[in-house]
CSV table of C-alpha atoms in Angstrom, one decimal:
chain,number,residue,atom,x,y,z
A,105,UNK,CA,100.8,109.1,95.8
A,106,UNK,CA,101.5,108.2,92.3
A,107,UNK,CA,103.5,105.4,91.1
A,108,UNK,CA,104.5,104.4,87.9
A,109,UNK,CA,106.2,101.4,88.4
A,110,UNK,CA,109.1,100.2,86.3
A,111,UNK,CA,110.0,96.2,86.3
A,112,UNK,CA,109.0,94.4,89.4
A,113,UNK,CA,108.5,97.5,91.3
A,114,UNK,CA,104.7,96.7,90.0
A,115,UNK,CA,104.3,94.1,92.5
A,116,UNK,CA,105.3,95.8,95.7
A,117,UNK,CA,102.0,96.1,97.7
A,118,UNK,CA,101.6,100.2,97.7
A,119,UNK,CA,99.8,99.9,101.5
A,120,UNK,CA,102.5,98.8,103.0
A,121,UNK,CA,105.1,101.3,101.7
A,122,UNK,CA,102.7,104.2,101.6
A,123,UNK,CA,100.8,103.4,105.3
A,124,UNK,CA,97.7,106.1,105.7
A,125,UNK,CA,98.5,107.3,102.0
A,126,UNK,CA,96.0,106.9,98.7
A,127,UNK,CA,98.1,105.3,96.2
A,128,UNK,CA,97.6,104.8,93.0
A,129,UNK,CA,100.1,102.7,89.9
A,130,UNK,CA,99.8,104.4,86.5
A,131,UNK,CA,101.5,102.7,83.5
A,132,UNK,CA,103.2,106.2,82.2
A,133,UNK,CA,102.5,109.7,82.7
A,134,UNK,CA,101.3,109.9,79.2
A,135,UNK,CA,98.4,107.2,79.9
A,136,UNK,CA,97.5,109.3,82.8
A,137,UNK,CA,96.7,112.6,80.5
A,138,UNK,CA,94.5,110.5,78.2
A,139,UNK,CA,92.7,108.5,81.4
A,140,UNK,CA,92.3,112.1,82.9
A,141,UNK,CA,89.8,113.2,79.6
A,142,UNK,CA,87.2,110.5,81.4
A,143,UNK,CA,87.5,112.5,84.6
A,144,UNK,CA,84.2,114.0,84.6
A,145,UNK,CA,82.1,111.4,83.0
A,146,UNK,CA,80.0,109.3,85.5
A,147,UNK,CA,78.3,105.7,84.8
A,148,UNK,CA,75.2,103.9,86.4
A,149,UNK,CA,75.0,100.9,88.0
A,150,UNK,CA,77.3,98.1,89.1
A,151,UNK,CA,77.5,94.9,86.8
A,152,UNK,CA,78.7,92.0,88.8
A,153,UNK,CA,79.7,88.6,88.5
A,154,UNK,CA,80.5,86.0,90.6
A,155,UNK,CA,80.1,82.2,92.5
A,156,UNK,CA,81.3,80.9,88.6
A,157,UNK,CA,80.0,77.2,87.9
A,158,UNK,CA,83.1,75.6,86.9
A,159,UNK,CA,82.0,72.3,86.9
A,160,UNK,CA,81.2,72.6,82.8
A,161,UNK,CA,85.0,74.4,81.9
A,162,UNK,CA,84.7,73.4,78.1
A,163,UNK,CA,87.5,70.8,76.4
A,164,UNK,CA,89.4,73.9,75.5
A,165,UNK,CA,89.8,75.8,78.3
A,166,UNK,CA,91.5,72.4,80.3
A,167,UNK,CA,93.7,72.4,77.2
A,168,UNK,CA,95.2,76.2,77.6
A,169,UNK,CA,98.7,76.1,79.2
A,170,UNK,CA,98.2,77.5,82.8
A,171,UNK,CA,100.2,76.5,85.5
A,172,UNK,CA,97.0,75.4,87.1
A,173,UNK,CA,94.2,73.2,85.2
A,174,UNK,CA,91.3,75.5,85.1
A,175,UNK,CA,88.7,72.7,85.5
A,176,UNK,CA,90.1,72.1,88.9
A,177,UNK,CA,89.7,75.3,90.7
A,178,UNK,CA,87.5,75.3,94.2
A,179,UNK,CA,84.2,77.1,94.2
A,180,UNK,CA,84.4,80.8,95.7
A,181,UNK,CA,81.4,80.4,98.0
A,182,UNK,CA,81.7,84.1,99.8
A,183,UNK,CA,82.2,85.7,96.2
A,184,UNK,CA,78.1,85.0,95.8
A,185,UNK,CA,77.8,87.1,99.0
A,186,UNK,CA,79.9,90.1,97.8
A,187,UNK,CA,77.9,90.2,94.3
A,188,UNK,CA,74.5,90.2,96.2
A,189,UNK,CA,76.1,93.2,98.1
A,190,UNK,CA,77.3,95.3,95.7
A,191,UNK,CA,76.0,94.7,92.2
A,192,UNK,CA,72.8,96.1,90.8
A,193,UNK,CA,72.6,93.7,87.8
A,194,UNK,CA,74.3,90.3,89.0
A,195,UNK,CA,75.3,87.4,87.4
A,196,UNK,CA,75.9,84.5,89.5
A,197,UNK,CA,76.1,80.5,89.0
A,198,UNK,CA,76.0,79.3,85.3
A,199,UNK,CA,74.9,83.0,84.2
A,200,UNK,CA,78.6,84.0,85.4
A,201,UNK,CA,79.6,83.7,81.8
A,202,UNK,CA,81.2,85.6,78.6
A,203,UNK,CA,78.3,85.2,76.7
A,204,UNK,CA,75.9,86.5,79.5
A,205,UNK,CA,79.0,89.3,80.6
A,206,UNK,CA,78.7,91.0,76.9
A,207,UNK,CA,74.9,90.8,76.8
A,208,UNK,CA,74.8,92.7,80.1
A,209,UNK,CA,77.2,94.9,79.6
A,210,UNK,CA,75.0,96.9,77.0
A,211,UNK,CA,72.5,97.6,79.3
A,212,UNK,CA,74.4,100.2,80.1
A,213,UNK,CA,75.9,103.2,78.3
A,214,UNK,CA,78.8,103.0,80.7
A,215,UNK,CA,78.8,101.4,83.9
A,216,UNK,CA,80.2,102.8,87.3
A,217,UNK,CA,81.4,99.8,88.0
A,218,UNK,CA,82.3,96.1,86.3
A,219,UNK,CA,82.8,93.6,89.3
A,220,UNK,CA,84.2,90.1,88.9
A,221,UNK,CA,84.5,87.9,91.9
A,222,UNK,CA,86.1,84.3,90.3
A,223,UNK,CA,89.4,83.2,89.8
A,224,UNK,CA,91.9,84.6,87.7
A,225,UNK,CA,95.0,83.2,86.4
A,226,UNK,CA,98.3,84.3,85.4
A,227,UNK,CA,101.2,83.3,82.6
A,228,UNK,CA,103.7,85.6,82.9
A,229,UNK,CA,105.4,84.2,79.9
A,230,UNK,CA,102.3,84.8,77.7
A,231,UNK,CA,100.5,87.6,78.5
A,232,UNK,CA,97.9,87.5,76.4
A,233,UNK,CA,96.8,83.9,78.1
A,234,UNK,CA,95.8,85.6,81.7
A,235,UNK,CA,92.2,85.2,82.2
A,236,UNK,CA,89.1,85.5,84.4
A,237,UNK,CA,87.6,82.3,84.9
A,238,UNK,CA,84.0,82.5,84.3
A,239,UNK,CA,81.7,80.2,83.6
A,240,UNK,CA,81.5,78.0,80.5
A,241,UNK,CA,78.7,78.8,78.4
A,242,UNK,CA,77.2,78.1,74.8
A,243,UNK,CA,80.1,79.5,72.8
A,244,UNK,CA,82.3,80.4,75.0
A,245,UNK,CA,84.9,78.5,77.1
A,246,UNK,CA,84.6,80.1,80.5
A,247,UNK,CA,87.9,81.9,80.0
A,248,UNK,CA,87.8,85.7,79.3
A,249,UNK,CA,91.3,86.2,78.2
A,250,UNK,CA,93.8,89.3,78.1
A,251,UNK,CA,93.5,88.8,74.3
A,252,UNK,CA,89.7,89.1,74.2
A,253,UNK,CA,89.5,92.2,76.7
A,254,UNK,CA,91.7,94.1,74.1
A,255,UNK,CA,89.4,93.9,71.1
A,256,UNK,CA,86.5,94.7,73.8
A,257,UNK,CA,85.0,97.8,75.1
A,258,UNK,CA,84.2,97.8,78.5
A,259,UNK,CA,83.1,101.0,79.4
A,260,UNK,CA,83.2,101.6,83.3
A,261,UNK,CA,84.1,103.7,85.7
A,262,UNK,CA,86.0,101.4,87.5
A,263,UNK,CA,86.5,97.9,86.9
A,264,UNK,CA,87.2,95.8,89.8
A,265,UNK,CA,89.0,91.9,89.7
A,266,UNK,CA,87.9,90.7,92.5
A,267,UNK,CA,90.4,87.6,91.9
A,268,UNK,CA,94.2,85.9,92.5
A,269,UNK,CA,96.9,87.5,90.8
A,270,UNK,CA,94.8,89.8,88.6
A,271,UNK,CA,97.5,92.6,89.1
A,272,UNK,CA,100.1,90.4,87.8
A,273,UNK,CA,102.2,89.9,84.2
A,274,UNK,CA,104.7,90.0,82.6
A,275,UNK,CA,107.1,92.3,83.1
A,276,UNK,CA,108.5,95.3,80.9
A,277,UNK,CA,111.1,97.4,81.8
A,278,UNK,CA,110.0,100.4,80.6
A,279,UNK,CA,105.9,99.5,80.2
A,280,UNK,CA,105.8,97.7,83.4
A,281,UNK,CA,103.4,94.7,83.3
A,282,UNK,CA,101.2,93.9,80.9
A,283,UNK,CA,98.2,91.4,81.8
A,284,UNK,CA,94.3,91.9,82.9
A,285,UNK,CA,94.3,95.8,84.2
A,286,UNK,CA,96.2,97.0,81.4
A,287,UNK,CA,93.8,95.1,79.1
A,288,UNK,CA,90.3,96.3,80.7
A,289,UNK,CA,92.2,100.1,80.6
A,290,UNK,CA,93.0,99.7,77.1
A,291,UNK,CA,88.9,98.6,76.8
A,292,UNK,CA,88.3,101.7,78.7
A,293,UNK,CA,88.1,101.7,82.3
A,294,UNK,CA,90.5,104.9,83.6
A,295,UNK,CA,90.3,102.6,86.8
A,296,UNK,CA,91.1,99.2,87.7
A,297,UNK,CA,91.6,97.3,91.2
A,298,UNK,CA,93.5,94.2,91.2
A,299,UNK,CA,95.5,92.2,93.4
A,300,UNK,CA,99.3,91.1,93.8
A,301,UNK,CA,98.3,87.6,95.3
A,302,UNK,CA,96.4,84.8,96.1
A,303,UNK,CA,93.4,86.5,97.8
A,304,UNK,CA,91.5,85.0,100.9
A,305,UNK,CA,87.7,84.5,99.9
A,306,UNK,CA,85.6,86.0,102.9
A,307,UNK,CA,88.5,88.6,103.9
A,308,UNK,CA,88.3,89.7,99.7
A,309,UNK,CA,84.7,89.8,100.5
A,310,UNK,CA,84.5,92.5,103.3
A,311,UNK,CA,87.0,94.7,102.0
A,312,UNK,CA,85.1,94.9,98.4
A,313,UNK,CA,81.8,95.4,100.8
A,314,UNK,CA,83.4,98.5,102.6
A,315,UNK,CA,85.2,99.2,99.4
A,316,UNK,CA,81.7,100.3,97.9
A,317,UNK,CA,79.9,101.5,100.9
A,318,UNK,CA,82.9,104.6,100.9
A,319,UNK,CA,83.4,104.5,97.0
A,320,UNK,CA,79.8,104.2,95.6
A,321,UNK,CA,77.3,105.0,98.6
A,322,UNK,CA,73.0,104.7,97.9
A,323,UNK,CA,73.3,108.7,98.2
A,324,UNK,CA,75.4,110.8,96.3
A,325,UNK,CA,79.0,111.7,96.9
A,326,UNK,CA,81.8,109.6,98.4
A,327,UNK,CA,85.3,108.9,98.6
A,328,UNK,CA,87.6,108.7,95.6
A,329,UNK,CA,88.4,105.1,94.3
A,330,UNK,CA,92.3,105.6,96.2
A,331,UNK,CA,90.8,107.2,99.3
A,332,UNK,CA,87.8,104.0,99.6
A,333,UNK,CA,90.4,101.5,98.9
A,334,UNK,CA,93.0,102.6,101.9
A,335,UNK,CA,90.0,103.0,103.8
A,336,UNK,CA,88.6,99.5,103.4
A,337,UNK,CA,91.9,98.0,103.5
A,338,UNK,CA,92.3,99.5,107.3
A,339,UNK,CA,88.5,98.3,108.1
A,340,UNK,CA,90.0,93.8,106.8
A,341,UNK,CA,93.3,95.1,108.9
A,342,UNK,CA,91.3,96.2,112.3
A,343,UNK,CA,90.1,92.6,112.6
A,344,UNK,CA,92.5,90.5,114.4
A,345,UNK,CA,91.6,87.7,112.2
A,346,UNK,CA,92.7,89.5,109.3
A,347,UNK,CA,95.4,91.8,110.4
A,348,UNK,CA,97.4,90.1,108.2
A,349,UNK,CA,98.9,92.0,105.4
A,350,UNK,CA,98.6,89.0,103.8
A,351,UNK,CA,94.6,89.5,103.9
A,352,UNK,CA,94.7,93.1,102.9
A,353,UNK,CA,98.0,94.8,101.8
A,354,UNK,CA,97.6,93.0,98.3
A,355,UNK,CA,94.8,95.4,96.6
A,356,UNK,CA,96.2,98.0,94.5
A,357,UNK,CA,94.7,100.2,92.4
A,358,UNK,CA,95.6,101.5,88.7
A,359,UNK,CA,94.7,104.6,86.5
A,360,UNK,CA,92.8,107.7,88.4
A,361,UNK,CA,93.2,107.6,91.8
């Protein structure tokens, strides 16, 4: 199923209108024609980041206007976890940072994935202020901002934001939202995950583990990025811990299903 969303329909949570579907949100069906010409191009290896240090979050950064004071957000202890399982060049602790992030992403011609397992957070008033919150390095404030992704290239397969309220904006009626994944698809990933909430750390962490076991498997082959995601979804829902939508139903993914 494809849905491009206008106004707030961008924040239903697809799984639980959609149940046993593969659902994907495009922004237009415009942008879906140009994501399609990256159909048949395949990257290498999984870049990830996460377990920030935000202990350092520079002068600026506590300065930015967020409706919460980025130098006093909890460490993401499972999020170390999740890189270890699914990245193949990781960047954890103090190397979770801008600086390190552009280094390492030319490693790579194009990536198949770009992972980020941190906080995110969300103006929807000013768009361009939603950021990843990384951590603070030489030259950089730990903040990886809407604004910086869009004079960026980013070239992935799939870019996943393992992170609170990455999926969230402001809101257009005819665009839809604009914030993070319509940033990292304007740097050019065709495919972005994101979520609608605040995510739980350790259920976040064993859906993006099944997530790449379906998606991105040591052999060739494997599910589509909308099939994997349903599918890991339903694995965090089968746990009575997590049955929850709450823990699960807030994934969604955008661009090529």
């Amino acid at each position: 199923v494809l849905v491009s969303p206008m106004g707030i329909i961008g924040f239903m949570p697809p799984a639980l209108l959609f149940p046993h579907r593969e659902v994907a949100f495009i922004p237009s069906g415009t942008t879906y024609g140009l994501l399609q010409e990256d159909q048949a191009v395949r990257g290498h290896g999984v870049l990830a980041l996460g377990d920030p240090d935000y202990r350092q979050m520079s002068d600026r950064g506590r300065r930015l206007p967020h409706v919460v004071d980025p130098s006093r957000l909890m460490p993401l202890p499972a999020t170390r976890a999740e890189v270890e399982a699914v990245g193949t060049v990781r960047l954890l602790g103090g190397d979770a940072g801008e600086v390190s992030f552009r280094q390492a992403l030319k490693l790579q011609m194009r990536w198949r994935a770009v992972h980020f397992a941190c906080h995110g957070l969300v103006r929807r008033d000013l768009p361009v202020a939603a950021s990843l919150v990384l951590s603070a390095q030489e030259g950089s404030d730990g903040l990886l901002t809407t604004l910086e992704l869009l004079g960026m290239e980013v070239p992935a397969d799939l870019v996943v934001l393992s992170a609170c309220d990455t999926a969230r904006g402001e809101v257009y009626d005819i665009e839809g939202i604009q914030g993070l994944a319509r940033a990292f698809m304007y740097a050019g990933a065709p495919r972005v995950i994101c979520s609608l909430w605040k995510v739980d750390d350790e259920a976040t962490r064993a859906l993006m583990v099944r997530f790449y076991e379906l998606w991105n498997p040591d052999k060739d082959g494997g599910m589509s990025a909308a099939a994997a995601l349903a599918r890991a979804q339903e694995h965090v829902r089968s746990q009575p811990r997590w049955e929850h939508p709450y823990y699960w139903a807030g994934w969604v993914l955008w661009g090529l299903p």
